[in-house]
PDB file of C-alpha atoms in Angstrom:
ATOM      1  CA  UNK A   1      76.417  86.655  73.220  1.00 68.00           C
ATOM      2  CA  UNK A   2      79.512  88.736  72.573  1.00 76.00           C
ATOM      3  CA  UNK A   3      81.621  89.128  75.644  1.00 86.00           C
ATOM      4  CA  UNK A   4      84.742  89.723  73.675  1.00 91.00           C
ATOM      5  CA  UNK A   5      86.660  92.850  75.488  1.00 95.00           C
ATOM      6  CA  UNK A   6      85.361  91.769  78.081  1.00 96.00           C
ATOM      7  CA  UNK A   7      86.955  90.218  81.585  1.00 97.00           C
ATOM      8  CA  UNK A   8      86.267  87.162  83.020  1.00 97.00           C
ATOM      9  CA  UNK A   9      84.647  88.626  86.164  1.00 97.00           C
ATOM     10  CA  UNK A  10      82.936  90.988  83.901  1.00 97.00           C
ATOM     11  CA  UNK A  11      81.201  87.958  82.114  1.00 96.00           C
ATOM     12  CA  UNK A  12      80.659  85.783  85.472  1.00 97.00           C
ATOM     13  CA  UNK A  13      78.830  88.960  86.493  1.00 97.00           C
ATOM     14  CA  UNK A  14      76.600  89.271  83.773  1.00 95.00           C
ATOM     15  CA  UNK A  15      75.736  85.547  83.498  1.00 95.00           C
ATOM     16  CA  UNK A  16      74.637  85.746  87.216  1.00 96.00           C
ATOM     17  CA  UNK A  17      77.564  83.151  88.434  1.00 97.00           C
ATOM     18  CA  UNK A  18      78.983  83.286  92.224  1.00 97.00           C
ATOM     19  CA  UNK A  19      82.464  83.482  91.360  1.00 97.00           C
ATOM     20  CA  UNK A  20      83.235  81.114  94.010  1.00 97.00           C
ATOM     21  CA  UNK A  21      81.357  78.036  92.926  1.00 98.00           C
ATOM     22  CA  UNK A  22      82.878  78.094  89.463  1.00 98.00           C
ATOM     23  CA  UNK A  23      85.943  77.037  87.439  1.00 98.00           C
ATOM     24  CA  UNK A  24      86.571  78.840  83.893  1.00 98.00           C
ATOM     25  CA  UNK A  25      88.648  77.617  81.246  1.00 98.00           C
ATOM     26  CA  UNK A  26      89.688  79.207  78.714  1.00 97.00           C
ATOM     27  CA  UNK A  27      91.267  77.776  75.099  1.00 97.00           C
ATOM     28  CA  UNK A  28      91.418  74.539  77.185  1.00 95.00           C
ATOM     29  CA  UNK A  29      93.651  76.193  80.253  1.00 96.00           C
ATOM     30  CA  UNK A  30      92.013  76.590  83.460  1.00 97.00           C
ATOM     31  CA  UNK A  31      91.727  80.805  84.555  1.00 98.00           C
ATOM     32  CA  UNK A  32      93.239  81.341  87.804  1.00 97.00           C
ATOM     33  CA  UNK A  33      91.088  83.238  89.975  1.00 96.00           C
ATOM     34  CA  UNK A  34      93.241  85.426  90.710  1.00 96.00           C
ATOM     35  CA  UNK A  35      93.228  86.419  87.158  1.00 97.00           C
ATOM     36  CA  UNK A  36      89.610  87.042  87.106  1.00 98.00           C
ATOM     37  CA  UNK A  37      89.593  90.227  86.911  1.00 97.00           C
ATOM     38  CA  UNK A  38      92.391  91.070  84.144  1.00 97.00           C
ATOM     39  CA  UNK A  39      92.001  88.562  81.654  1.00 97.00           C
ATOM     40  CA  UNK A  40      90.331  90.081  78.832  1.00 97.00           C
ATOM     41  CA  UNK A  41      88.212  87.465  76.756  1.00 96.00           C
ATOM     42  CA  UNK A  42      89.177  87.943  72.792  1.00 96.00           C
ATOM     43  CA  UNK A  43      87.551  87.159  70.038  1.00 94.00           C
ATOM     44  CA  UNK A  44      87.443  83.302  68.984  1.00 94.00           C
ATOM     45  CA  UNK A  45      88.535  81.991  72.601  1.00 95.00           C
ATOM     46  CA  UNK A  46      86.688  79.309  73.754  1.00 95.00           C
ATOM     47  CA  UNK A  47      85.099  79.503  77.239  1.00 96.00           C
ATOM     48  CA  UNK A  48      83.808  77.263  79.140  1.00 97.00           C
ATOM     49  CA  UNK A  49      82.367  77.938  82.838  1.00 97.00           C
ATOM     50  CA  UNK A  50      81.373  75.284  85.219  1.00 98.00           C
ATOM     51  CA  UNK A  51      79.171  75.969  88.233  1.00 97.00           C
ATOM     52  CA  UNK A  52      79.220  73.689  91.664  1.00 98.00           C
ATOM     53  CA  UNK A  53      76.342  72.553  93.177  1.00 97.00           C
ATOM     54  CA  UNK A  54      76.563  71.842  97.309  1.00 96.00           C
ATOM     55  CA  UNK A  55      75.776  68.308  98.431  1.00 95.00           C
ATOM     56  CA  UNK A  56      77.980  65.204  99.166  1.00 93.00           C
TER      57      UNK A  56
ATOM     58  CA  UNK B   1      93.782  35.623 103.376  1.00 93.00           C
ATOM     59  CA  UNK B   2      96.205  35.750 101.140  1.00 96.00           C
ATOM     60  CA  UNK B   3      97.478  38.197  98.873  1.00 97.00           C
ATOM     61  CA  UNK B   4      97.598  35.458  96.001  1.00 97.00           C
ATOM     62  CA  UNK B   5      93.982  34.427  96.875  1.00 98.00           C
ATOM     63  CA  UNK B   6      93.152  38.273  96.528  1.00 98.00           C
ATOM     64  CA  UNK B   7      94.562  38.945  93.485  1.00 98.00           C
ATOM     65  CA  UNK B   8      93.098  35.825  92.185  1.00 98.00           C
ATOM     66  CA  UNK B   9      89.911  36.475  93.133  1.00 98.00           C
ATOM     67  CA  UNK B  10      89.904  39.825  90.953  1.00 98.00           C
ATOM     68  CA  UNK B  11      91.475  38.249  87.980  1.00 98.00           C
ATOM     69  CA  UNK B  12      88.612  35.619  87.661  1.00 98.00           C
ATOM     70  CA  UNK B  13      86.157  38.773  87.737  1.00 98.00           C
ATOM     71  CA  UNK B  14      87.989  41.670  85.672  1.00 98.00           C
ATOM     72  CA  UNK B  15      90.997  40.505  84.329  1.00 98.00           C
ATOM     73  CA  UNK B  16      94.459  40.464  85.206  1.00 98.00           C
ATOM     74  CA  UNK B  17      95.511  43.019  83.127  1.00 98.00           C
ATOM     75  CA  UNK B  18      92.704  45.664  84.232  1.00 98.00           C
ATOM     76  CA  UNK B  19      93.757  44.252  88.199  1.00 98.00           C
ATOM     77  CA  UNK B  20      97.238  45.032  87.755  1.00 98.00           C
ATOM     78  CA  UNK B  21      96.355  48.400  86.456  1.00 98.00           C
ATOM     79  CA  UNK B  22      94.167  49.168  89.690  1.00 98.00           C
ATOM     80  CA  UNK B  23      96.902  46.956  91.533  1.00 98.00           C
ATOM     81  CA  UNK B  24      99.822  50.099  90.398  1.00 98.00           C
ATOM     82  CA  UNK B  25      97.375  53.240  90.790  1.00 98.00           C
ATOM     83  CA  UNK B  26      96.751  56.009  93.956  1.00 98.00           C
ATOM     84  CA  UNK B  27      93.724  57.649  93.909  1.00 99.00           C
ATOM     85  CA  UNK B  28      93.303  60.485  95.986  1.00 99.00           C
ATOM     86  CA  UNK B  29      89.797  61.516  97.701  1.00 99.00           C
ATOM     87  CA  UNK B  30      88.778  64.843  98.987  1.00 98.00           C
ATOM     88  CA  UNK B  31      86.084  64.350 101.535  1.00 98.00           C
ATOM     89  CA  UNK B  32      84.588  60.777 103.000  1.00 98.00           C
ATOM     90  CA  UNK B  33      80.884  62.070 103.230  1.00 98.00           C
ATOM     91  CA  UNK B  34      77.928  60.519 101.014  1.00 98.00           C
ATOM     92  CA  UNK B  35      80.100  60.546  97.933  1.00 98.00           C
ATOM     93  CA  UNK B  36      83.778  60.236  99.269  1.00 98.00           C
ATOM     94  CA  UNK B  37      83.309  57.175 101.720  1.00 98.00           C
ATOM     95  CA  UNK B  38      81.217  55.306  98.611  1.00 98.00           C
ATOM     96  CA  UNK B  39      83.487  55.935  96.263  1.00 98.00           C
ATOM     97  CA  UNK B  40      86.469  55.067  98.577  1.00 98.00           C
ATOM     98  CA  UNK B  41      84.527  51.603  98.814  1.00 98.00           C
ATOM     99  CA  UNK B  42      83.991  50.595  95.219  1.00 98.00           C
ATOM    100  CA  UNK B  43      87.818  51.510  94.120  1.00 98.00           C
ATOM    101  CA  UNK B  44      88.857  48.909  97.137  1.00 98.00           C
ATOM    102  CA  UNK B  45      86.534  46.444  96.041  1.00 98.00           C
ATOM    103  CA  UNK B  46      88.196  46.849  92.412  1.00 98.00           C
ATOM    104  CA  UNK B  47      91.717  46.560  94.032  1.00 98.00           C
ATOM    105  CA  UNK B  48      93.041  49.988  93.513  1.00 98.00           C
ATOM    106  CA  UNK B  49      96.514  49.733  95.092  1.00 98.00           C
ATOM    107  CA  UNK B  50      96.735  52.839  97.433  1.00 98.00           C
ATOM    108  CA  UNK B  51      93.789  55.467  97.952  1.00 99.00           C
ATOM    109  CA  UNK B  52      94.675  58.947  99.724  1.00 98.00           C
ATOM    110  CA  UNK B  53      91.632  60.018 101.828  1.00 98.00           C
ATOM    111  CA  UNK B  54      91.361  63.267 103.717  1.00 98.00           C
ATOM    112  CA  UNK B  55      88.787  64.390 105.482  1.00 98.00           C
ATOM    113  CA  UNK B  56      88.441  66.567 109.209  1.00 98.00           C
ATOM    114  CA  UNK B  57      85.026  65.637 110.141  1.00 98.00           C
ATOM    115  CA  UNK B  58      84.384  62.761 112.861  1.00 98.00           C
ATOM    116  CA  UNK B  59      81.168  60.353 112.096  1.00 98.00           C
ATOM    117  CA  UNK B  60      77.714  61.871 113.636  1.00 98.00           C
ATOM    118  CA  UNK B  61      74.882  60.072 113.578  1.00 98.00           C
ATOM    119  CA  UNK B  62      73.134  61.926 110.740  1.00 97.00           C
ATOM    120  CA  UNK B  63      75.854  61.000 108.476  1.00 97.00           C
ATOM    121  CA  UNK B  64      74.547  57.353 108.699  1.00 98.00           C
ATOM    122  CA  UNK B  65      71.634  58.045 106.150  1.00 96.00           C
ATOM    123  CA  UNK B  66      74.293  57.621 103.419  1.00 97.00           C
ATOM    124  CA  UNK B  67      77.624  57.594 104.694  1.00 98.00           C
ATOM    125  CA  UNK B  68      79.136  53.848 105.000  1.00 98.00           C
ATOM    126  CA  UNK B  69      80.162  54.230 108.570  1.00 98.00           C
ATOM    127  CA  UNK B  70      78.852  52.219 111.402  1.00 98.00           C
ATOM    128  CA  UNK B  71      76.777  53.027 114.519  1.00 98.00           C
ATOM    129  CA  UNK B  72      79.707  51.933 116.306  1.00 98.00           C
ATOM    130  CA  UNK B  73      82.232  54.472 114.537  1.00 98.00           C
ATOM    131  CA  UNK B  74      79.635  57.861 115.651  1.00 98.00           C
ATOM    132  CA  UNK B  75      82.240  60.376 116.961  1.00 98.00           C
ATOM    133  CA  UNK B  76      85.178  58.694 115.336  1.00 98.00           C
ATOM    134  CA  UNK B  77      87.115  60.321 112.997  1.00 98.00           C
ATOM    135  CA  UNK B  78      85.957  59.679 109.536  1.00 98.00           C
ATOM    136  CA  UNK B  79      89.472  59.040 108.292  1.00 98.00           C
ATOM    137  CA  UNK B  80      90.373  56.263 111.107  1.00 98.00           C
ATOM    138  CA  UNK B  81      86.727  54.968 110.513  1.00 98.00           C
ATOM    139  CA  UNK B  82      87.187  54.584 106.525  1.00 98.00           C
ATOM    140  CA  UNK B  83      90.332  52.944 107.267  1.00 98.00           C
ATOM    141  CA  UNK B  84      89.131  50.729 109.075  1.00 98.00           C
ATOM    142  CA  UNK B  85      85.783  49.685 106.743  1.00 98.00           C
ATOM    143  CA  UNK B  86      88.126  49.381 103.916  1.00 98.00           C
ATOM    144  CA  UNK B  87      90.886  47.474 105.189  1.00 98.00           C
ATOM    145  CA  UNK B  88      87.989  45.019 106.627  1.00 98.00           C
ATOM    146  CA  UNK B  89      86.621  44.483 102.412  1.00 98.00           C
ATOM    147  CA  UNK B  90      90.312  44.855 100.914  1.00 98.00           C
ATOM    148  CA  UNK B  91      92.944  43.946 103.221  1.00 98.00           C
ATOM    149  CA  UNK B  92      96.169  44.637 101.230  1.00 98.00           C
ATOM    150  CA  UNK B  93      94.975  48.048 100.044  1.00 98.00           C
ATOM    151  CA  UNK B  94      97.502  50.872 101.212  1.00 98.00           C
ATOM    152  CA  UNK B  95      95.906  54.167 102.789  1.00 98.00           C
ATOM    153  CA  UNK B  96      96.985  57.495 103.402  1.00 98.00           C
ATOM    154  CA  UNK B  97      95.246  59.545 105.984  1.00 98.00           C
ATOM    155  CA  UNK B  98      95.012  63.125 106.149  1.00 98.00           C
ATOM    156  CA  UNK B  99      92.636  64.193 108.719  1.00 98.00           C
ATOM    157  CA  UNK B 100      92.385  67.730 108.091  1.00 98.00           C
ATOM    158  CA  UNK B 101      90.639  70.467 106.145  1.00 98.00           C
ATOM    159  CA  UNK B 102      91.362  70.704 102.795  1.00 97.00           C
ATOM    160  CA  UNK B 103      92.619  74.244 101.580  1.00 97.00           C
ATOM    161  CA  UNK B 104      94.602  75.739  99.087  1.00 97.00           C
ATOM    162  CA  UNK B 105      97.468  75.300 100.722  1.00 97.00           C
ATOM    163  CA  UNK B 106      97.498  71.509 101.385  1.00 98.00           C
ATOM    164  CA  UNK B 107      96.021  69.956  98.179  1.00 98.00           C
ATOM    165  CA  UNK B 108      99.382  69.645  96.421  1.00 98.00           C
ATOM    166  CA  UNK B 109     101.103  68.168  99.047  1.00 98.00           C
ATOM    167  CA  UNK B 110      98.154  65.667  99.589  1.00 98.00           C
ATOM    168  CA  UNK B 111      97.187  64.727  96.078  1.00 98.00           C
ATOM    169  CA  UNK B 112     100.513  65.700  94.373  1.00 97.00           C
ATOM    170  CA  UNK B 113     101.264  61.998  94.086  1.00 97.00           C
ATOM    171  CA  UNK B 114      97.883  60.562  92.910  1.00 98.00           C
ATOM    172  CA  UNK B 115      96.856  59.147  89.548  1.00 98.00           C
ATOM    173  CA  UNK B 116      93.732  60.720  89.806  1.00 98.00           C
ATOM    174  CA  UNK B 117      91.924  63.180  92.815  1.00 98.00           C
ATOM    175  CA  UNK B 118      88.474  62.513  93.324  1.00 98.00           C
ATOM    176  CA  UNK B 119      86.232  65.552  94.787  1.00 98.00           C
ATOM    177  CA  UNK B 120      84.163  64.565  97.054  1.00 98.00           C
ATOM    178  CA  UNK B 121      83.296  67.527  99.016  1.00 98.00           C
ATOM    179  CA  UNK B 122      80.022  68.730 100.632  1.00 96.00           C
ATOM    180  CA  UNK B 123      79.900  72.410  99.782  1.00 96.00           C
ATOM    181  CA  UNK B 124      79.845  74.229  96.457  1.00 97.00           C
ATOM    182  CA  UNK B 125      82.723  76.833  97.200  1.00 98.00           C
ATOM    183  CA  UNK B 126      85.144  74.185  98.581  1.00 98.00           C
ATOM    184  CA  UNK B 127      83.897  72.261  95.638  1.00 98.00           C
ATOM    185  CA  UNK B 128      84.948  74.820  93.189  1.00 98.00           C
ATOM    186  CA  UNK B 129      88.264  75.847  95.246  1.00 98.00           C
ATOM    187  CA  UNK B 130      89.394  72.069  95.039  1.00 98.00           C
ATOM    188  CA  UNK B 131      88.815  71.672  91.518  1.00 98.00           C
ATOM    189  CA  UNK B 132      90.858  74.890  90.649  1.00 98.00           C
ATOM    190  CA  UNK B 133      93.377  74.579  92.875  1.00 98.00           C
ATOM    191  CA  UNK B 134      94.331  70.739  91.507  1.00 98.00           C
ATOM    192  CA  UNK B 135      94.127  72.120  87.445  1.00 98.00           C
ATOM    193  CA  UNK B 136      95.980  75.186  88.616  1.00 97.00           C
ATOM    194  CA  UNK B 137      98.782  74.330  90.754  1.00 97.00           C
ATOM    195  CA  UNK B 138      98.560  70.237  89.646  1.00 97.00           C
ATOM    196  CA  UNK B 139      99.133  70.532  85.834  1.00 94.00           C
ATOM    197  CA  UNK B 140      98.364  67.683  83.915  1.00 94.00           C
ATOM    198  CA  UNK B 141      96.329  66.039  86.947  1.00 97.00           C
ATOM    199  CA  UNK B 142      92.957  64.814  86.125  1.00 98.00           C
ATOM    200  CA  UNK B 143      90.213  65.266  88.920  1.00 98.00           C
ATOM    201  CA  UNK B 144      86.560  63.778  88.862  1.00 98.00           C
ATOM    202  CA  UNK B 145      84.170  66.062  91.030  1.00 98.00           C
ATOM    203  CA  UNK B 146      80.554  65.639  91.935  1.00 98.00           C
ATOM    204  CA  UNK B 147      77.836  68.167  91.488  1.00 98.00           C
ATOM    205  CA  UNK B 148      74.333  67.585  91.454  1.00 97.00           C
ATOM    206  CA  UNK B 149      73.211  64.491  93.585  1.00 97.00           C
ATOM    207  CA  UNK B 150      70.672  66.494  96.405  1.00 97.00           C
ATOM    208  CA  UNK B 151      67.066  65.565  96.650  1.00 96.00           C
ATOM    209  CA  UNK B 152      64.883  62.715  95.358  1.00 96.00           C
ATOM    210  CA  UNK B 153      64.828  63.590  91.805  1.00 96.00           C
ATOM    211  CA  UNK B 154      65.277  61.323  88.677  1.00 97.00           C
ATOM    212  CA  UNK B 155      68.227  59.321  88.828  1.00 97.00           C
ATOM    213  CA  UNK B 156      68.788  59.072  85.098  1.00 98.00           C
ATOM    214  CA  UNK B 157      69.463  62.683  85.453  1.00 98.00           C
ATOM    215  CA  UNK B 158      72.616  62.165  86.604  1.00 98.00           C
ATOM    216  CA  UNK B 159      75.798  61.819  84.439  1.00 98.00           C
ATOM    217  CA  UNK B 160      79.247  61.654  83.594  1.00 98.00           C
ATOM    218  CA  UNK B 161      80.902  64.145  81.418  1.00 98.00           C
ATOM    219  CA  UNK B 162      84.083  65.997  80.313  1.00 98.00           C
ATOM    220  CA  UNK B 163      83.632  69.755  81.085  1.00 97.00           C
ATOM    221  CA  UNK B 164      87.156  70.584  80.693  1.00 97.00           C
ATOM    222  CA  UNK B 165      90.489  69.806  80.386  1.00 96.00           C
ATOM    223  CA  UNK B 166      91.058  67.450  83.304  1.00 97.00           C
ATOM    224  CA  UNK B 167      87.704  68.021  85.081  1.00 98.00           C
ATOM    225  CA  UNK B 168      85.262  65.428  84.520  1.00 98.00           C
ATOM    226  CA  UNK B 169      81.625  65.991  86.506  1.00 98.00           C
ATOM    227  CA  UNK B 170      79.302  63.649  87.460  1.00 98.00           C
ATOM    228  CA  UNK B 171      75.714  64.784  89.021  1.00 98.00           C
ATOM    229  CA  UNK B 172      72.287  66.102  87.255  1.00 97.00           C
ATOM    230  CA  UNK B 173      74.747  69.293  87.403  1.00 96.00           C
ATOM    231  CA  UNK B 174      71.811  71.172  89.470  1.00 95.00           C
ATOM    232  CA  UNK B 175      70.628  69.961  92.383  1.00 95.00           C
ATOM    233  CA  UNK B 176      71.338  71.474  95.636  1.00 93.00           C
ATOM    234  CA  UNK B 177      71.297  70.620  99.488  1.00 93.00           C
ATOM    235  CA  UNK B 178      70.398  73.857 100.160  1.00 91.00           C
ATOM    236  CA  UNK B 179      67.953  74.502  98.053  1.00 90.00           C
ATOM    237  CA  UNK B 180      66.098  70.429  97.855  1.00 88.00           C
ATOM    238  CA  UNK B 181      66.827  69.954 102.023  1.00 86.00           C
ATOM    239  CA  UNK B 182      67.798  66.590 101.187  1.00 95.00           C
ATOM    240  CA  UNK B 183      70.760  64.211 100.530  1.00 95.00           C
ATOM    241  CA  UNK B 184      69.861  60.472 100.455  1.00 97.00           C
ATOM    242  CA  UNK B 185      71.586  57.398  99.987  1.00 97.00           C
ATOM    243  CA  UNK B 186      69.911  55.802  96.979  1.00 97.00           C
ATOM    244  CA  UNK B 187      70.769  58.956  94.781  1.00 98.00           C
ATOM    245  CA  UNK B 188      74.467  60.292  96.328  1.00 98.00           C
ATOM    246  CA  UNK B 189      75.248  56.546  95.099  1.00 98.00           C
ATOM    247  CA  UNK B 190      74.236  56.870  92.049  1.00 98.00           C
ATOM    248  CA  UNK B 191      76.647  60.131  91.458  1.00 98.00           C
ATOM    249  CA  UNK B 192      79.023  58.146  93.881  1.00 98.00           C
ATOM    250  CA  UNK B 193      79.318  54.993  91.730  1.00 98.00           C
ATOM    251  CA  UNK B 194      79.565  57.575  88.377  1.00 98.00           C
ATOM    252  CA  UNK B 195      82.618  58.838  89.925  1.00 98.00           C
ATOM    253  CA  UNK B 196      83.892  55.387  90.825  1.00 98.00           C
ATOM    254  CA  UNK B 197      83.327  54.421  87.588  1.00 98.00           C
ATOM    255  CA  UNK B 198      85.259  57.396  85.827  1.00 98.00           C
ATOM    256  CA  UNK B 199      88.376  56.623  87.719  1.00 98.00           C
ATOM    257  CA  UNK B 200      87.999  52.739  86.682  1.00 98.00           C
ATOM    258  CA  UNK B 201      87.788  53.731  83.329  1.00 98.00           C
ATOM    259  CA  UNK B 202      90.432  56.688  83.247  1.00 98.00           C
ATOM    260  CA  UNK B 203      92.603  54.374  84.699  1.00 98.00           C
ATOM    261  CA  UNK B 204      92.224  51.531  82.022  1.00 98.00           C
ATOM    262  CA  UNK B 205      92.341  54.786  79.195  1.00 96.00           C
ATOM    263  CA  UNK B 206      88.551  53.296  78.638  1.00 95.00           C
ATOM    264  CA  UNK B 207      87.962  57.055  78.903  1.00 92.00           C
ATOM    265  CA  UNK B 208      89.614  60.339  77.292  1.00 83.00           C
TER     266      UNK B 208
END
């Protein structure tokens, strides 16, 4: 899928994530969520977006 | 007891190096529910030196389905009650209580010092919110969270793994209380003893 240009809520969005039960990194840094929606995803960054599951 | 007959004990089963590894380390753990107050047990019982444990909640009598707390401890504080269970297995171990919600604005002053933070948390947002808030504002911190242990579904479905940089998971990475109904003691152990197990071996560098 290419989600370059596009920002990190953008992509949350359109992968159907709650924004609240996930944690992004990008190019091995964690995304702030704060920054959600202004970081830009380029092309040839590596994303990786892990969703929580309730229950403890 | 004594402290030589302790450390003894755990050098004839895993070593003194490995014992004075655990011996030296703080582990911090976020919630003492199905996961935390397991996991809190099994670090003990390997003679981790100091474990942080913060929790709000006081023991109720449904928590006793998993949760190693007492029919004794219902309506005491799960922090005093942990406390108490582990200093009864592992006498020397140091604790640090914090009985109070955790939030973005208390993690780093709860967990700043630990080797490790555990999450062991109940819901999915203050799952997530943990786990960002130690890799943001903790750099270099490593934290091993739980996600995926509801219901009565295969245990071999749950696992350890590196997700990212500092976060390590462990859980079928899918099942959910509110969607299964369930949480049960045979299965939050199995996650439980995953996480355990991910600090033991982070600790030792068994693990990168």
């Amino acid at each position: 899928m290419d989600l370059a240009g596009r920002t990190v809520s953008e992509v949350l969005a359109i992968l159907e994530y709650d924004t609240k039960r996930v944690a992004v990194e990008r190019n091995l840094d964690i995304v702030r969520k704060c920054d959600y929606d202004t970081a830009v995803l380029l092309d040839g960054d590596t994303v990786e977006i892990v969703g929580f599951t309730g229950g403890g | 007891m004594e402290r030589s007959e302790w450390n003894a004990a755990l050098d004839e089963r895993i070593g003194k190096a490995r014992r004075t590894v655990y011996e030296n380390s703080t582990v911090g753990i976020a919630g003492l529910g199905g996961l935390g107050s397991n996991i809190a047990i099994s670090l003990a019982r390997a003679g981790i030196g100091k474990l942080v444990i913060a929790d709000f909640d006081k023991v109720d009598i449904t928590n006793l389905n998993r949760q190693q707390y007492l029919a004794s401890q219902i309506g005491t504080y799960k922090t005093d009650a942990m406390e108490m269970n582990l200093k009864s297995i592992a006498p020397f171990i140091g604790i640090g209580k914090h009985c109070v919600k955790i939030d973005e604005d208390n993690i780093t002053d709860i967990f700043g010092s630990c080797d490790i933070v555990v999450e062991a948390l109940d819901g999915a947002e203050q799952k997530a919110m943990l786990v960002n808030t130690v890799l943001s504002s903790l750099p270099g911190k490593v934290i091993v969270s739980g996600s995926g242990m509801a219901g009565f579904g295969d245990a071999n479905l749950i696992k350890t793994q590196k997700v990212m940089k500092g976060l390590y998971v462990c859980g079928d990475m899918t099942s959910d209380v509110d969607t299964s109904g369930s949480l049960v003691s045979a299965r939050v152990m199995v996650c439980a003893g995953h996480q355990a197990l991910a600090v033991l071996r982070l600790l030792t560098g068994e693990m990168d």
